[in-house]
C-alpha positions as a Python dict, from the first residue, in 0.01 Angstrom:
ca = {
    (1, 'M'): (0, 0, 0),
    (2, 'A'): (148, 364, -102),
    (3, 'T'): (20, 660, 90),
    (4, 'F'): (36, 1009, -24),
    (5, 'E'): (-63, 1287, 226),
    (6, 'S'): (-93, 1647, 260),
    (7, 'K'): (-144, 1859, 548),
    (8, 'I'): (-294, 2182, 598),
    (9, 'S'): (-417, 2459, 843),
    (10, 'I'): (-738, 2629, 770),
    (11, 'N'): (-890, 2942, 986),
    (12, 'R'): (-1237, 2803, 977),
    (13, 'P'): (-1417, 2632, 1221),
    (14, 'V'): (-1436, 2248, 1168),
    (15, 'S'): (-1820, 2209, 1076),
    (16, 'D'): (-1781, 2478, 793),
    (17, 'I'): (-1529, 2231, 630),
    (18, 'Y'): (-1695, 1938, 681),
    (19, 'Q'): (-2018, 2067, 557),
    (20, 'F'): (-1844, 2177, 235),
    (21, 'L'): (-1645, 1799, 206),
    (22, 'A'): (-1926, 1609, 297),
    (23, 'D'): (-2115, 1703, -47),
    (24, 'F'): (-1944, 1573, -359),
    (25, 'N'): (-2092, 1837, -562),
    (26, 'N'): (-1849, 2099, -406),
    (27, 'H'): (-1523, 1865, -449),
    (28, 'G'): (-1503, 1997, -828),
    (29, 'Q'): (-1398, 2306, -710),
    (30, 'L'): (-1087, 2135, -557),
    (31, 'M'): (-963, 1906, -877),
    (32, 'P'): (-670, 1989, -1097),
    (33, 'D'): (-713, 2102, -1468),
    (34, 'N'): (-614, 1741, -1582),
    (35, 'V'): (-962, 1651, -1449),
    (36, 'Q'): (-1214, 1656, -1697),
    (37, 'N'): (-1591, 1600, -1730),
    (38, 'W'): (-1703, 1629, -1345),
    (39, 'S'): (-2006, 1529, -1262),
    (40, 'A'): (-2112, 1468, -916),
    (41, 'S'): (-2436, 1425, -683),
    (42, 'Y'): (-2426, 1438, -290),
    (43, 'S'): (-2256, 1084, -259),
    (44, 'E'): (-2107, 1011, -570),
    (45, 'A'): (-1893, 1166, -860),
    (46, 'G'): (-1736, 1077, -1205),
    (47, 'F'): (-1474, 1246, -1401),
    (48, 'M'): (-1185, 1165, -1662),
    (49, 'V'): (-799, 1212, -1634),
    (50, 'Q'): (-723, 1382, -1928),
    (51, 'N'): (-888, 1163, -2182),
    (52, 'T'): (-724, 860, -2038),
    (53, 'I'): (-890, 706, -1728),
    (54, 'K'): (-1251, 735, -1614),
    (55, 'L'): (-1298, 731, -1234),
    (56, 'S'): (-1604, 683, -1010),
    (57, 'L'): (-1585, 774, -635),
    (58, 'Q'): (-1828, 717, -389),
    (59, 'I'): (-1851, 847, -22),
    (60, 'T'): (-1853, 576, 188),
    (61, 'E'): (-1855, 722, 510),
    (62, 'R'): (-1948, 1071, 672),
    (63, 'I'): (-1818, 1117, 1039),
    (64, 'E'): (-1962, 1444, 1146),
    (65, 'N'): (-1706, 1696, 1184),
    (66, 'K'): (-1427, 1442, 1187),
    (67, 'G'): (-1397, 1318, 836),
    (68, 'I'): (-1502, 1207, 487),
    (69, 'N'): (-1391, 853, 345),
    (70, 'I'): (-1400, 793, -11),
    (71, 'A'): (-1366, 491, -241),
    (72, 'A'): (-1298, 417, -648),
    (73, 'V'): (-1578, 234, -748),
    (74, 'N'): (-1683, 66, -1092),
    (75, 'N'): (-1345, -112, -1193),
    (76, 'P'): (-1082, 125, -1108),
    (77, 'P'): (-723, 100, -1260),
    (78, 'F'): (-628, -2, -892),
    (79, 'P'): (-792, 34, -548),
    (80, 'V'): (-772, 359, -403),
    (81, 'Q'): (-921, 505, -109),
    (82, 'L'): (-923, 910, -28),
    (83, 'N'): (-981, 1029, 317),
    (84, 'W'): (-1026, 1378, 478),
    (85, 'L'): (-948, 1401, 818),
    (86, 'L'): (-1080, 1715, 1013),
    (87, 'E'): (-937, 1815, 1358),
    (88, 'A'): (-1041, 2126, 1541),
    (89, 'N'): (-770, 2334, 1675),
    (90, 'G'): (-924, 2646, 1827),
    (91, 'S'): (-1089, 2893, 1557),
    (92, 'S'): (-889, 2683, 1290),
    (93, 'T'): (-905, 2325, 1159),
    (94, 'Q'): (-617, 2081, 1081),
    (95, 'V'): (-728, 1930, 751),
    (96, 'T'): (-518, 1602, 648),
    (97, 'F'): (-602, 1446, 288),
    (98, 'T'): (-491, 1106, 232),
    (99, 'I'): (-434, 914, -83),
    (100, 'N'): (-401, 517, -31),
    (101, 'A'): (-351, 326, -332),
    (102, 'E'): (-278, -39, -385),
    (103, 'L'): (8, -28, -636),
    (104, 'N'): (229, -281, -810),
    (105, 'M'): (626, -182, -822),
    (106, 'M'): (570, -73, -1210),
    (107, 'M'): (230, 145, -1107),
    (108, 'K'): (405, 296, -790),
    (109, 'M'): (697, 429, -1017),
    (110, 'M'): (457, 590, -1292),
    (111, 'V'): (196, 749, -1042),
    (112, 'S'): (362, 824, -703),
    (113, 'G'): (453, 1177, -837),
    (114, 'P'): (83, 1263, -975),
    (115, 'L'): (-71, 1110, -674),
    (116, 'Q'): (134, 1325, -439),
    (117, 'K'): (45, 1647, -655),
    (118, 'L'): (-314, 1536, -627),
    (119, 'A'): (-318, 1518, -262),
    (120, 'D'): (-117, 1847, -241),
    (121, 'H'): (-331, 2029, -498),
    (122, 'E'): (-692, 1927, -352),
    (123, 'A'): (-582, 2056, 15),
    (124, 'G'): (-448, 2363, -113),
    (125, 'S'): (-764, 2397, -315),
    (126, 'L'): (-987, 2349, -1),
    (127, 'K'): (-756, 2627, 165),
    (128, 'A'): (-797, 2864, -132),
    (129, 'V'): (-1201, 2810, -191),
    (130, 'L'): (-1270, 2802, 184),
    (131, 'N'): (-1045, 3093, 273),
    (132, 'R'): (-1233, 3348, -17),
    (133, 'D'): (-1597, 3268, 138),
}
């Protein structure tokens, strides 16, 4: 299992961040430019990565003001889980975004960089989106 993680602090209450992340409709704002054809409902999302891979995601667990767990569904190229962990810290919130992927050695060499960039991009975008509200 390969793990890619990004940690940030956002100067917002944990409840604001949880409410945003709990709805997949908001996650489109966090995606990098190579994500195309984003479509979402409250609990599911689908998209293409630069016309190469089609992915479907589903929120598998919502733990109020603590975290959101997401899994790739419908035959992803490799098993992957995404987890948002929220921790209140006074008036701010510590946010940890983790991508766990089951990768063989060849896949790990090919996708480790892009998956770490994705983790960093989504966490940074979350901070940017919520700080402008």
